[in-house]
Coordinates of C-alpha atoms in Angstrom, one line a residue:
X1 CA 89.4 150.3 114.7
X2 CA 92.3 150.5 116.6
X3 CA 92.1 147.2 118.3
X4 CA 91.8 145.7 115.1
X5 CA 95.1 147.6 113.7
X6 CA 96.8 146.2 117.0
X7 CA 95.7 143.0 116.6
X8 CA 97.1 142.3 112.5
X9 CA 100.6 143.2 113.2
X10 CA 100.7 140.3 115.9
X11 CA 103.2 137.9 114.6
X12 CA 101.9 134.3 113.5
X13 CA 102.4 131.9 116.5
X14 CA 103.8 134.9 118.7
X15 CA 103.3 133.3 122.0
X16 CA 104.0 129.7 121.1
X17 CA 107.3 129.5 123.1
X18 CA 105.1 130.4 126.2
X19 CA 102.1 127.5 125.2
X20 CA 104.7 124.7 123.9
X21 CA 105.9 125.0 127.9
X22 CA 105.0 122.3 129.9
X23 CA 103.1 123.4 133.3
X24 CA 101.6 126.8 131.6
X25 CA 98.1 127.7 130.3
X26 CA 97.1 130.3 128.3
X27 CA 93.8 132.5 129.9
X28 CA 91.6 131.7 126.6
X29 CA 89.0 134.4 127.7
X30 CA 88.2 137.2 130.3
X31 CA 85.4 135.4 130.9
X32 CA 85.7 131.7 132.6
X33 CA 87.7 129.9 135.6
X34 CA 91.0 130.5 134.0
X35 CA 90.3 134.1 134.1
X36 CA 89.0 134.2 137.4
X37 CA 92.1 132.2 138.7
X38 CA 94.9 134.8 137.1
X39 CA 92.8 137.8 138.9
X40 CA 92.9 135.9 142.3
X41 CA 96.4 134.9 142.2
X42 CA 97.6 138.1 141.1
X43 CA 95.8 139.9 143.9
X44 CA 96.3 138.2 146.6
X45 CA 100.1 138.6 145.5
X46 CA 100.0 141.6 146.1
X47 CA 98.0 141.9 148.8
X48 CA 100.9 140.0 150.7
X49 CA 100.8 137.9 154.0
X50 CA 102.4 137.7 157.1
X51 CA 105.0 135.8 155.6
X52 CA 104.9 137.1 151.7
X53 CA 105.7 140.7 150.8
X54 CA 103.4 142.8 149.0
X55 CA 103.3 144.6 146.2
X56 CA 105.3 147.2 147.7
X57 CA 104.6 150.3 145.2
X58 CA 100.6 149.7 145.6
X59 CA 101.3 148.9 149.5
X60 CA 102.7 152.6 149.8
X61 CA 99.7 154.1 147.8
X62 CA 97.0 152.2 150.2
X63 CA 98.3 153.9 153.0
X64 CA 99.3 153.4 157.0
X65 CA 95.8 152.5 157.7
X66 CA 96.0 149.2 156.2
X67 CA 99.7 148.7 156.2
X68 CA 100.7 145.2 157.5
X69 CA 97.1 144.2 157.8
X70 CA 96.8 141.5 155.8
X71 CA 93.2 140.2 156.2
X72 CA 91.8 143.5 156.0
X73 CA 89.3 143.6 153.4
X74 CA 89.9 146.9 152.0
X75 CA 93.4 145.5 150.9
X76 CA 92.3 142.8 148.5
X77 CA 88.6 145.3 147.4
X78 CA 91.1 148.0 146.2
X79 CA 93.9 146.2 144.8
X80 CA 91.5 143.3 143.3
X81 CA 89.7 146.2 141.6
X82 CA 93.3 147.5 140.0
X83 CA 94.2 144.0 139.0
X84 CA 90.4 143.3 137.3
X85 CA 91.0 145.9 135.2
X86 CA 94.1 145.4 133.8
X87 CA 93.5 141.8 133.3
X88 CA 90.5 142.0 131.8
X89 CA 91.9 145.2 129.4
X90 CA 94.8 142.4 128.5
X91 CA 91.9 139.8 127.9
X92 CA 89.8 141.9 125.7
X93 CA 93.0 143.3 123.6
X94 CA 93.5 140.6 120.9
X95 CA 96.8 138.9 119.7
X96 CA 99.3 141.5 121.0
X97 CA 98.4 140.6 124.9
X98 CA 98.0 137.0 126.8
X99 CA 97.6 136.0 130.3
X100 CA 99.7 132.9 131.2
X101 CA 99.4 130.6 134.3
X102 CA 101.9 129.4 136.2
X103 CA 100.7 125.2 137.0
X104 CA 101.7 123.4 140.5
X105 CA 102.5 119.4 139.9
X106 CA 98.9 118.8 140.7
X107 CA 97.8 121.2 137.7
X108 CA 96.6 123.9 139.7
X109 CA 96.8 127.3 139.1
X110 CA 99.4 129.2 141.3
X111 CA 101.1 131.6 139.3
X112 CA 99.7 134.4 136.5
X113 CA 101.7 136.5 134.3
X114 CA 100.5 139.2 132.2
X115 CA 102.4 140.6 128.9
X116 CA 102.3 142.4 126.0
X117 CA 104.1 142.4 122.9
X118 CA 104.1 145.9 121.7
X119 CA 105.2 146.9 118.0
X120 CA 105.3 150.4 118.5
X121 CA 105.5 153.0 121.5
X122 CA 102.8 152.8 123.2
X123 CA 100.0 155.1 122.4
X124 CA 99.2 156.7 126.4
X125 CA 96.0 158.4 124.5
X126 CA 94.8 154.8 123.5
X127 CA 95.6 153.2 126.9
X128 CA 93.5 155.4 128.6
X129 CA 90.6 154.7 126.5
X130 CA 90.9 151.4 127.0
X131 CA 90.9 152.2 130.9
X132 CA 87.8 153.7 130.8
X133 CA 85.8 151.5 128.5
X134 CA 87.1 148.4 131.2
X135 CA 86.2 150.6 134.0
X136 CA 82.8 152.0 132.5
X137 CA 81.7 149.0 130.9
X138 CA 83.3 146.0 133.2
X139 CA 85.1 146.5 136.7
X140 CA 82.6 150.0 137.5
X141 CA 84.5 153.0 139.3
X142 CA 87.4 152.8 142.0
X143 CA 86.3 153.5 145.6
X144 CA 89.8 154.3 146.9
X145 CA 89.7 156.4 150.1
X146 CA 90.0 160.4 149.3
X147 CA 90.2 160.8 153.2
X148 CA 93.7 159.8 153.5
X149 CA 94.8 160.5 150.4
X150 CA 94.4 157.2 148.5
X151 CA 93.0 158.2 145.2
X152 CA 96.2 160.4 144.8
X153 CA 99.1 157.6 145.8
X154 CA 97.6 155.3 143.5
X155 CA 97.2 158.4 140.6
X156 CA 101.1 159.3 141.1
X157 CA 101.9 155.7 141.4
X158 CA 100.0 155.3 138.1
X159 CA 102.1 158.8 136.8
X160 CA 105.1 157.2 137.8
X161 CA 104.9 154.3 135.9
X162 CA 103.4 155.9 133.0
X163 CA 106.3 158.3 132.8
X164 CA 108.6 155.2 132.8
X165 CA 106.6 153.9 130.1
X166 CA 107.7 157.1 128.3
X167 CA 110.8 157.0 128.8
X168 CA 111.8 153.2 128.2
X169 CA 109.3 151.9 125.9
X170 CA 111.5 150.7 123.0
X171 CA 110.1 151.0 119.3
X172 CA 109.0 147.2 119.5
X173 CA 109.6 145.0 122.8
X174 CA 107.8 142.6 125.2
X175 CA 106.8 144.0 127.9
X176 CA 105.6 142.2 131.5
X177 CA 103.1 144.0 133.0
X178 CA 102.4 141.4 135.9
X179 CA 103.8 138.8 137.5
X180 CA 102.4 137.5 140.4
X181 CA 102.7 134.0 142.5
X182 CA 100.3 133.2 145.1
X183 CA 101.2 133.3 148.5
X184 CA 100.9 129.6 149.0
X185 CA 102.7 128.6 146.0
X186 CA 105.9 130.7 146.3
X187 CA 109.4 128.8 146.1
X188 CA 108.3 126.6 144.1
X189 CA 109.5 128.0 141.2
X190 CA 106.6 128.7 139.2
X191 CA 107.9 132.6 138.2
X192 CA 111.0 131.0 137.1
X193 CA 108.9 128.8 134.4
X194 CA 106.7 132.6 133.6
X195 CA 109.3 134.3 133.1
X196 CA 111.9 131.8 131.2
X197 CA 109.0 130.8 128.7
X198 CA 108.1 135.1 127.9
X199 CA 112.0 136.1 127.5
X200 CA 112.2 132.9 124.7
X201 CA 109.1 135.5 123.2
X202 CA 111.6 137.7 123.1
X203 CA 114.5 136.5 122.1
X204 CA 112.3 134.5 119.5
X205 CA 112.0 137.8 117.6
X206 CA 115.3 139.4 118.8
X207 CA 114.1 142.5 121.0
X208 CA 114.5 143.7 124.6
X209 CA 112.3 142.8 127.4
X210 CA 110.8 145.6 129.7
X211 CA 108.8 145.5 133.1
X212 CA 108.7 147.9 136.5
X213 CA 109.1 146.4 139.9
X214 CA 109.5 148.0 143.3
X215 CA 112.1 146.9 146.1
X216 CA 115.3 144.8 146.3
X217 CA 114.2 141.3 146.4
X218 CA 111.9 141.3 143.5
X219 CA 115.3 143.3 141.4
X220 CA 117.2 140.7 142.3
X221 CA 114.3 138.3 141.2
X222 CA 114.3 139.5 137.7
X223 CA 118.0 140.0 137.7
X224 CA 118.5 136.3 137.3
X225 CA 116.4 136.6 134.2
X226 CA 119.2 138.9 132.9
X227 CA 117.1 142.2 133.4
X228 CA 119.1 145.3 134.5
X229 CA 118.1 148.3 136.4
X230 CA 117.8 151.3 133.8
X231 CA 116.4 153.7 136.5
X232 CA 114.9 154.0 139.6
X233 CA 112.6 156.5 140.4
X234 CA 110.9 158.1 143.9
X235 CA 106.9 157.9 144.2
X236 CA 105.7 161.3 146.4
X237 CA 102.3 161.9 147.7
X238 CA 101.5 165.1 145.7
X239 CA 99.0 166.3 149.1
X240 CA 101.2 165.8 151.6
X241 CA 104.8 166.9 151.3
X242 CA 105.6 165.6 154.6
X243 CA 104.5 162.1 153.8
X244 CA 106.5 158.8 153.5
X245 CA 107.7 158.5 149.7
X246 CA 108.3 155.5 148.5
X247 CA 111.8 155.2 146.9
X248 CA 112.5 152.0 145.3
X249 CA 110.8 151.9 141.9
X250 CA 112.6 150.6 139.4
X251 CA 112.4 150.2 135.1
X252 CA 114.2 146.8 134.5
X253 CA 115.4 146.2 130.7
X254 CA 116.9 142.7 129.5
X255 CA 118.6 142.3 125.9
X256 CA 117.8 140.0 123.7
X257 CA 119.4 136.1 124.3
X258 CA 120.5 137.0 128.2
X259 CA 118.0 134.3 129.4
X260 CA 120.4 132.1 132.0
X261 CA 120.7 128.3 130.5

């Protein structure tokens, strides 16, 4: 019933700024190639290379043992899992949510954005019912490593940005929950096209933009978009106080019609 409710008070033709953009698809269905593509883009984004920075938040919460090693493949099994699921919730969740991609000149997929356009606060009791029904029903159970303290980075990474969620979430805006360019495909300008086309969303119906991001090159990615830093937060592993936190979290909020020409 819920879904439903969400879904009517999508305005007509919400997203059409993003679809009218040349060189950008709309993910018609969780199920299919298009699907598929926006899952492996996004994790293998932020997964990272040798050459392309992770993800770092999600870096942190996998831990030393498979820092900087890229072709491990515990690094794309857990982060793959995180990014099914919150695709595939966004897939599921009728008008409100889309997946984009990002197309190359050859018309292949090589970047994946995921939004929402939320006309209320979000509900955190709904959200985690949707968790578990993709988890139970879909993506099955994480298998994050309890023996170095995996399962809880990723939960206080996931407390974190919950609690920025809180704190930020407007009564109505567009929120970006992921953006992600594939290793191969960076500098070629492919989040610049994302991003422009979801702010026009936004400014389309006159209300702030809202996404997290962690470290200072992806802040100064989105501050060309005319996103600003609202607050910055520390991530600590709640079983060891000794750990390495991660300090570089940040809420980013842009204002309706900052979009650079």
């Amino acid at each position: 019933a819920m879904a439903c409710l969400c879904s009517r008070v999508a305005p007509h033709g919400l997203w059409d700024p993003v679809t009218s953009t040349p060189g950008i698809r709309k993910v018609p269905s969780p199920n299919g190639p298009d699907a598929v593509a926006a899952v492996d883009i996004s994790t293998r984004s932020f997964a990272g290379t040798a050459t392309s920075e992770p993800e770092l938040l999600l870096d942190w919460a996998l831990g030393e043992n498979l820092r900087n090693k890229w072709d491990h493949p515990d690094r794309v099994k857990h982060l793959g899992w995180i990014l099914r699921v919150v695709i595939g919730m966004a897939l599921r969740a009728g008008q409100n949510r889309a997946v984009f991609l990002g197309l190359t000149d050859n018309g292949e997929p090589g970047a994946a954005i995921t939004v929402r356009f939320l006309p209320r606060k979000p509900n955190a009791t709904f959200e985690v019912c949707r968790n578990l029904t993709e988890m139970c029903c879909r993506a099955g159970f994480p298998a994050f490593d309890a023996t170095n303290g995996m399962s809880r980075r990723v939960e206080a990474a996931d407390d974190a940005l919950e609690n920025l969620h809180r704190k930020h979430a407007r009564a109505a805006d567009t929120y970006v929950q992921l953006m992600a360019v594939a290793p191969e495909h960076q500098g070629q300008r492919l989040c610049s096209k994302l991003m422009r086309a979801v702010c026009l969303v936004a400014d389309a119906k006159n209300l702030p933009a809202r996404l997290e991001t962690s470290g200072a090159k992806n802040v100064a990615v989105y501050e060309k978009f005319g996103f600003k830093t609202v607050e910055r937060v520390t991530v600590r592993d709640p079983g060891d106080k000794n750990a390495l936190a991660f300090d570089h979290f940040d809420a980013m909020v842009r204002v309706p019609s900052q979009v650079p020409a």
